[in-house]
């Protein structure tokens, strides 16, 4: 997250530095084509990987990420749910509802230009206080359809999420935890899965 700076179009700029550089493009294509690789893109990394979807096997239904419906930068804790998905990074987390840090100005999953929400594999959604996927602001900070804020590929190797799980991997980083909470927050499971 925030690679290429906290600027408008940061993820798109990052993607173009790969798409329009023959050497970098070949290297990324080779990485994505291997069967023993996986990756996580969060925030700008999510935008970047979505813009590289032509070279990511199984990502053809991913959207492009555009300006939040609020037309402003949104930064706070939000509640998400992890639905059942093949994501190797979210293995064992299906059904979890947890707060997560979000900070972006361009997180709207826009399927009007590219992608197909009915065929894209969602792996994270904004939910309301009853646990239902939501498009209602401010529970959904960008207005994405069906609350979609994370996607993966059918084989689960490539996962993109707009929020920042890397910002809440310790319990003390959460907005509230019980007194007896372990040092690791539930989000640390993603990094155990990666290992």
PDB file of C-alpha atoms in Angstrom:
ATOM      1  CA  UNK A   1       0.000   0.000   0.000  1.00  0.00           C
ATOM      2  CA  UNK A   2       1.050   3.548  -0.865  1.00  0.00           C
ATOM      3  CA  UNK A   3       3.813   2.402  -3.176  1.00  0.00           C
ATOM      4  CA  UNK A   4       4.325   5.169  -5.737  1.00  0.00           C
ATOM      5  CA  UNK A   5       3.077   7.673  -3.183  1.00  0.00           C
ATOM      6  CA  UNK A   6      -0.189   8.834  -1.723  1.00  0.00           C
ATOM      7  CA  UNK A   7      -1.158  10.571  -4.936  1.00  0.00           C
ATOM      8  CA  UNK A   8      -4.084  10.272  -7.302  1.00  0.00           C
ATOM      9  CA  UNK A   9      -3.413   7.541  -9.821  1.00  0.00           C
ATOM     10  CA  UNK A  10      -0.456   6.115  -7.866  1.00  0.00           C
ATOM     11  CA  UNK A  11      -1.432   2.505  -8.597  1.00  0.00           C
ATOM     12  CA  UNK A  12      -2.070   3.297 -12.265  1.00  0.00           C
ATOM     13  CA  UNK A  13       1.321   4.992 -12.545  1.00  0.00           C
ATOM     14  CA  UNK A  14       2.973   1.975 -10.964  1.00  0.00           C
ATOM     15  CA  UNK A  15       1.216  -0.368 -13.417  1.00  0.00           C
ATOM     16  CA  UNK A  16       2.210   1.747 -16.422  1.00  0.00           C
ATOM     17  CA  UNK A  17       5.862   1.680 -15.348  1.00  0.00           C
ATOM     18  CA  UNK A  18       5.579  -2.105 -15.810  1.00  0.00           C
ATOM     19  CA  UNK A  19       3.295  -2.229 -18.855  1.00  0.00           C
ATOM     20  CA  UNK A  20       5.384   0.244 -20.878  1.00  0.00           C
ATOM     21  CA  UNK A  21       8.815  -1.125 -19.929  1.00  0.00           C
ATOM     22  CA  UNK A  22       9.591  -4.239 -22.007  1.00  0.00           C
ATOM     23  CA  UNK A  23      12.045  -5.703 -19.479  1.00  0.00           C
ATOM     24  CA  UNK A  24       9.800  -5.150 -16.440  1.00  0.00           C
ATOM     25  CA  UNK A  25       6.767  -6.443 -18.356  1.00  0.00           C
ATOM     26  CA  UNK A  26       8.565  -9.689 -19.286  1.00  0.00           C
ATOM     27  CA  UNK A  27       9.655 -10.176 -15.668  1.00  0.00           C
ATOM     28  CA  UNK A  28       6.145  -9.637 -14.291  1.00  0.00           C
ATOM     29  CA  UNK A  29       4.585 -11.863 -16.966  1.00  0.00           C
ATOM     30  CA  UNK A  30       7.069 -14.617 -16.080  1.00  0.00           C
ATOM     31  CA  UNK A  31       6.315 -14.215 -12.361  1.00  0.00           C
ATOM     32  CA  UNK A  32       2.538 -14.396 -12.816  1.00  0.00           C
ATOM     33  CA  UNK A  33       2.825 -17.354 -15.249  1.00  0.00           C
ATOM     34  CA  UNK A  34       4.748 -19.533 -12.790  1.00  0.00           C
ATOM     35  CA  UNK A  35       2.661 -22.036 -10.835  1.00  0.00           C
ATOM     36  CA  UNK A  36       4.651 -21.561  -7.586  1.00  0.00           C
ATOM     37  CA  UNK A  37       4.071 -17.831  -7.070  1.00  0.00           C
ATOM     38  CA  UNK A  38       1.466 -15.789  -5.207  1.00  0.00           C
ATOM     39  CA  UNK A  39       1.001 -12.127  -4.413  1.00  0.00           C
ATOM     40  CA  UNK A  40      -0.980  -9.636  -2.382  1.00  0.00           C
ATOM     41  CA  UNK A  41      -1.744  -6.121  -3.566  1.00  0.00           C
ATOM     42  CA  UNK A  42      -3.241  -3.719  -1.038  1.00  0.00           C
ATOM     43  CA  UNK A  43      -4.393  -0.142  -1.728  1.00  0.00           C
ATOM     44  CA  UNK A  44      -2.100   1.175  -4.502  1.00  0.00           C
ATOM     45  CA  UNK A  45      -0.942  -2.416  -4.949  1.00  0.00           C
ATOM     46  CA  UNK A  46      -4.576  -3.418  -5.469  1.00  0.00           C
ATOM     47  CA  UNK A  47      -4.984  -0.711  -8.111  1.00  0.00           C
ATOM     48  CA  UNK A  48      -1.695  -1.712  -9.743  1.00  0.00           C
ATOM     49  CA  UNK A  49      -2.478  -5.432  -9.931  1.00  0.00           C
ATOM     50  CA  UNK A  50      -5.986  -4.724 -11.261  1.00  0.00           C
ATOM     51  CA  UNK A  51      -4.383  -2.622 -14.016  1.00  0.00           C
ATOM     52  CA  UNK A  52      -2.046  -5.560 -14.796  1.00  0.00           C
ATOM     53  CA  UNK A  53      -4.920  -8.055 -15.008  1.00  0.00           C
ATOM     54  CA  UNK A  54      -4.153  -8.895 -18.638  1.00  0.00           C
ATOM     55  CA  UNK A  55      -1.051 -10.727 -17.397  1.00  0.00           C
ATOM     56  CA  UNK A  56      -2.523 -12.156 -14.149  1.00  0.00           C
ATOM     57  CA  UNK A  57      -4.045 -15.602 -14.856  1.00  0.00           C
ATOM     58  CA  UNK A  58      -7.689 -15.648 -13.761  1.00  0.00           C
ATOM     59  CA  UNK A  59      -7.999 -11.884 -13.223  1.00  0.00           C
ATOM     60  CA  UNK A  60      -9.903 -11.050 -16.413  1.00  0.00           C
ATOM     61  CA  UNK A  61     -13.099 -10.223 -14.474  1.00  0.00           C
ATOM     62  CA  UNK A  62     -11.444  -7.763 -12.069  1.00  0.00           C
ATOM     63  CA  UNK A  63     -12.607  -4.114 -12.199  1.00  0.00           C
ATOM     64  CA  UNK A  64     -10.586  -0.942 -12.431  1.00  0.00           C
ATOM     65  CA  UNK A  65     -10.414   1.087  -9.200  1.00  0.00           C
ATOM     66  CA  UNK A  66     -11.570   4.698  -9.559  1.00  0.00           C
ATOM     67  CA  UNK A  67     -12.524   7.698  -7.413  1.00  0.00           C
ATOM     68  CA  UNK A  68     -14.544   7.034  -4.267  1.00  0.00           C
ATOM     69  CA  UNK A  69     -18.228   7.888  -4.624  1.00  0.00           C
ATOM     70  CA  UNK A  70     -17.736  10.444  -1.826  1.00  0.00           C
ATOM     71  CA  UNK A  71     -15.213  12.243  -4.063  1.00  0.00           C
ATOM     72  CA  UNK A  72     -12.808  12.493  -1.140  1.00  0.00           C
ATOM     73  CA  UNK A  73      -9.988  10.619   0.548  1.00  0.00           C
ATOM     74  CA  UNK A  74     -11.390   8.187   3.144  1.00  0.00           C
ATOM     75  CA  UNK A  75      -9.236   7.027   6.069  1.00  0.00           C
ATOM     76  CA  UNK A  76     -10.612   5.140   9.101  1.00  0.00           C
ATOM     77  CA  UNK A  77     -11.479   1.731  10.481  1.00  0.00           C
ATOM     78  CA  UNK A  78     -14.242  -0.113   8.649  1.00  0.00           C
ATOM     79  CA  UNK A  79     -15.835  -3.528   9.102  1.00  0.00           C
ATOM     80  CA  UNK A  80     -15.269  -6.232   6.505  1.00  0.00           C
ATOM     81  CA  UNK A  81     -16.298  -9.835   6.096  1.00  0.00           C
ATOM     82  CA  UNK A  82     -14.216 -12.562   4.529  1.00  0.00           C
ATOM     83  CA  UNK A  83     -16.500 -14.703   2.338  1.00  0.00           C
ATOM     84  CA  UNK A  84     -15.561 -18.210   1.239  1.00  0.00           C
ATOM     85  CA  UNK A  85     -12.979 -17.939  -1.538  1.00  0.00           C
ATOM     86  CA  UNK A  86      -9.962 -19.828  -2.892  1.00  0.00           C
ATOM     87  CA  UNK A  87      -7.500 -17.106  -1.734  1.00  0.00           C
ATOM     88  CA  UNK A  88      -4.482 -18.827  -0.208  1.00  0.00           C
ATOM     89  CA  UNK A  89      -3.837 -15.727   1.892  1.00  0.00           C
ATOM     90  CA  UNK A  90      -7.328 -15.800   3.427  1.00  0.00           C
ATOM     91  CA  UNK A  91      -7.430 -19.568   3.998  1.00  0.00           C
ATOM     92  CA  UNK A  92      -9.217 -20.450   7.239  1.00  0.00           C
ATOM     93  CA  UNK A  93     -10.668 -16.948   7.614  1.00  0.00           C
ATOM     94  CA  UNK A  94     -14.023 -17.374   5.815  1.00  0.00           C
ATOM     95  CA  UNK A  95     -16.918 -16.046   7.869  1.00  0.00           C
ATOM     96  CA  UNK A  96     -14.725 -13.656   9.855  1.00  0.00           C
ATOM     97  CA  UNK A  97     -15.964 -10.112  10.396  1.00  0.00           C
ATOM     98  CA  UNK A  98     -13.215  -7.773  11.508  1.00  0.00           C
ATOM     99  CA  UNK A  99     -12.295  -4.091  11.559  1.00  0.00           C
ATOM    100  CA  UNK A 100      -9.554  -3.043   9.174  1.00  0.00           C
ATOM    101  CA  UNK A 101      -7.746   0.203   8.370  1.00  0.00           C
ATOM    102  CA  UNK A 102      -8.647   1.881   5.103  1.00  0.00           C
ATOM    103  CA  UNK A 103      -7.041   4.939   3.517  1.00  0.00           C
ATOM    104  CA  UNK A 104      -7.704   5.697  -0.135  1.00  0.00           C
ATOM    105  CA  UNK A 105      -9.198   8.152  -2.576  1.00  0.00           C
ATOM    106  CA  UNK A 106      -9.621   5.719  -5.460  1.00  0.00           C
ATOM    107  CA  UNK A 107     -11.120   2.511  -4.121  1.00  0.00           C
ATOM    108  CA  UNK A 108     -14.387   2.245  -6.040  1.00  0.00           C
ATOM    109  CA  UNK A 109     -14.496  -1.128  -7.822  1.00  0.00           C
ATOM    110  CA  UNK A 110     -15.724   0.121 -11.190  1.00  0.00           C
ATOM    111  CA  UNK A 111     -17.069  -2.671 -13.359  1.00  0.00           C
ATOM    112  CA  UNK A 112     -18.635  -0.274 -15.899  1.00  0.00           C
ATOM    113  CA  UNK A 113     -15.433  -0.097 -17.982  1.00  0.00           C
ATOM    114  CA  UNK A 114     -13.982  -3.550 -17.451  1.00  0.00           C
ATOM    115  CA  UNK A 115     -14.613  -6.727 -15.481  1.00  0.00           C
ATOM    116  CA  UNK A 116     -17.756  -8.572 -14.471  1.00  0.00           C
ATOM    117  CA  UNK A 117     -18.998  -8.513 -10.853  1.00  0.00           C
ATOM    118  CA  UNK A 118     -20.973 -11.730 -11.387  1.00  0.00           C
ATOM    119  CA  UNK A 119     -17.827 -13.606 -12.449  1.00  0.00           C
ATOM    120  CA  UNK A 120     -15.166 -11.868 -10.334  1.00  0.00           C
ATOM    121  CA  UNK A 121     -14.135 -13.841  -7.238  1.00  0.00           C
ATOM    122  CA  UNK A 122     -14.771 -11.575  -4.244  1.00  0.00           C
ATOM    123  CA  UNK A 123     -12.715 -12.345  -1.129  1.00  0.00           C
ATOM    124  CA  UNK A 124     -13.503  -9.317   1.066  1.00  0.00           C
ATOM    125  CA  UNK A 125     -16.601  -7.127   1.436  1.00  0.00           C
ATOM    126  CA  UNK A 126     -17.588  -4.102   3.493  1.00  0.00           C
ATOM    127  CA  UNK A 127     -20.449  -5.041   5.813  1.00  0.00           C
ATOM    128  CA  UNK A 128     -22.947  -3.149   7.939  1.00  0.00           C
ATOM    129  CA  UNK A 129     -23.664  -3.652  11.644  1.00  0.00           C
ATOM    130  CA  UNK A 130     -25.855  -6.669  10.841  1.00  0.00           C
ATOM    131  CA  UNK A 131     -23.104  -8.338   8.784  1.00  0.00           C
ATOM    132  CA  UNK A 132     -24.700  -7.712   5.394  1.00  0.00           C
ATOM    133  CA  UNK A 133     -22.597  -6.491   2.440  1.00  0.00           C
ATOM    134  CA  UNK A 134     -23.186  -2.765   2.082  1.00  0.00           C
ATOM    135  CA  UNK A 135     -22.858   0.073  -0.390  1.00  0.00           C
ATOM    136  CA  UNK A 136     -23.973   2.623   2.227  1.00  0.00           C
ATOM    137  CA  UNK A 137     -21.563   5.417   3.125  1.00  0.00           C
ATOM    138  CA  UNK A 138     -19.629   5.645   5.456  1.00  0.00           C
ATOM    139  CA  UNK A 139     -19.761   1.888   6.187  1.00  0.00           C
ATOM    140  CA  UNK A 140     -18.531   1.386   2.633  1.00  0.00           C
ATOM    141  CA  UNK A 141     -16.025   4.220   2.193  1.00  0.00           C
ATOM    142  CA  UNK A 142     -15.878   4.071  -1.600  1.00  0.00           C
ATOM    143  CA  UNK A 143     -19.341   2.861  -2.692  1.00  0.00           C
ATOM    144  CA  UNK A 144     -18.162  -0.330  -4.406  1.00  0.00           C
ATOM    145  CA  UNK A 145     -21.019  -2.560  -5.625  1.00  0.00           C
ATOM    146  CA  UNK A 146     -21.961  -5.336  -3.228  1.00  0.00           C
ATOM    147  CA  UNK A 147     -19.389  -3.990  -0.784  1.00  0.00           C
ATOM    148  CA  UNK A 148     -16.582  -5.600  -2.821  1.00  0.00           C
ATOM    149  CA  UNK A 149     -13.187  -4.507  -1.536  1.00  0.00           C
ATOM    150  CA  UNK A 150     -11.093  -7.589  -2.236  1.00  0.00           C
ATOM    151  CA  UNK A 151     -10.774 -10.032  -5.128  1.00  0.00           C
ATOM    152  CA  UNK A 152      -8.796 -13.144  -5.875  1.00  0.00           C
ATOM    153  CA  UNK A 153      -8.190 -15.457  -8.782  1.00  0.00           C
ATOM    154  CA  UNK A 154      -9.924 -18.849  -9.175  1.00  0.00           C
ATOM    155  CA  UNK A 155      -6.741 -20.629  -8.051  1.00  0.00           C
ATOM    156  CA  UNK A 156      -6.374 -18.229  -5.097  1.00  0.00           C
ATOM    157  CA  UNK A 157      -2.749 -17.302  -5.845  1.00  0.00           C
ATOM    158  CA  UNK A 158      -3.304 -13.618  -6.549  1.00  0.00           C
ATOM    159  CA  UNK A 159      -5.299 -11.509  -4.105  1.00  0.00           C
ATOM    160  CA  UNK A 160      -6.025  -7.781  -4.151  1.00  0.00           C
ATOM    161  CA  UNK A 161      -7.630  -5.784  -1.326  1.00  0.00           C
ATOM    162  CA  UNK A 162      -8.269  -2.067  -1.042  1.00  0.00           C
ATOM    163  CA  UNK A 163      -7.969  -1.871   2.805  1.00  0.00           C
ATOM    164  CA  UNK A 164      -4.697  -2.312   4.718  1.00  0.00           C
ATOM    165  CA  UNK A 165      -4.390  -5.621   6.624  1.00  0.00           C
ATOM    166  CA  UNK A 166      -0.681  -4.874   7.101  1.00  0.00           C
ATOM    167  CA  UNK A 167      -1.648  -1.920   9.333  1.00  0.00           C
ATOM    168  CA  UNK A 168      -3.571  -4.011  11.840  1.00  0.00           C
ATOM    169  CA  UNK A 169      -1.518  -7.183  12.308  1.00  0.00           C
ATOM    170  CA  UNK A 170      -1.057  -6.511  16.059  1.00  0.00           C
ATOM    171  CA  UNK A 171      -3.930  -6.301  18.532  1.00  0.00           C
ATOM    172  CA  UNK A 172      -2.726  -2.911  19.836  1.00  0.00           C
ATOM    173  CA  UNK A 173      -3.308  -1.506  16.334  1.00  0.00           C
ATOM    174  CA  UNK A 174      -7.019  -2.315  16.528  1.00  0.00           C
ATOM    175  CA  UNK A 175      -9.569   0.245  17.672  1.00  0.00           C
ATOM    176  CA  UNK A 176     -10.535  -2.018  20.602  1.00  0.00           C
ATOM    177  CA  UNK A 177      -9.586  -5.464  21.882  1.00  0.00           C
ATOM    178  CA  UNK A 178     -10.394  -7.431  25.027  1.00  0.00           C
ATOM    179  CA  UNK A 179      -7.875  -7.132  27.862  1.00  0.00           C
ATOM    180  CA  UNK A 180      -6.720 -10.709  27.281  1.00  0.00           C
ATOM    181  CA  UNK A 181      -6.253 -10.350  23.493  1.00  0.00           C
ATOM    182  CA  UNK A 182      -3.101 -12.010  22.144  1.00  0.00           C
ATOM    183  CA  UNK A 183      -0.377  -9.838  20.623  1.00  0.00           C
ATOM    184  CA  UNK A 184      -1.298 -10.878  17.073  1.00  0.00           C
ATOM    185  CA  UNK A 185      -4.586  -9.592  15.682  1.00  0.00           C
ATOM    186  CA  UNK A 186      -6.756 -11.907  13.571  1.00  0.00           C
ATOM    187  CA  UNK A 187      -5.276 -10.264  10.444  1.00  0.00           C
ATOM    188  CA  UNK A 188      -1.940 -11.903  11.207  1.00  0.00           C
ATOM    189  CA  UNK A 189      -3.470 -15.121   9.847  1.00  0.00           C
ATOM    190  CA  UNK A 190      -2.927 -13.733   6.318  1.00  0.00           C
ATOM    191  CA  UNK A 191       0.798 -13.533   6.950  1.00  0.00           C
ATOM    192  CA  UNK A 192       0.923 -16.986   8.554  1.00  0.00           C
ATOM    193  CA  UNK A 193      -0.832 -18.259   5.439  1.00  0.00           C
ATOM    194  CA  UNK A 194       1.714 -16.505   3.248  1.00  0.00           C
ATOM    195  CA  UNK A 195       4.547 -18.176   5.140  1.00  0.00           C
TER     196      UNK A 195
END
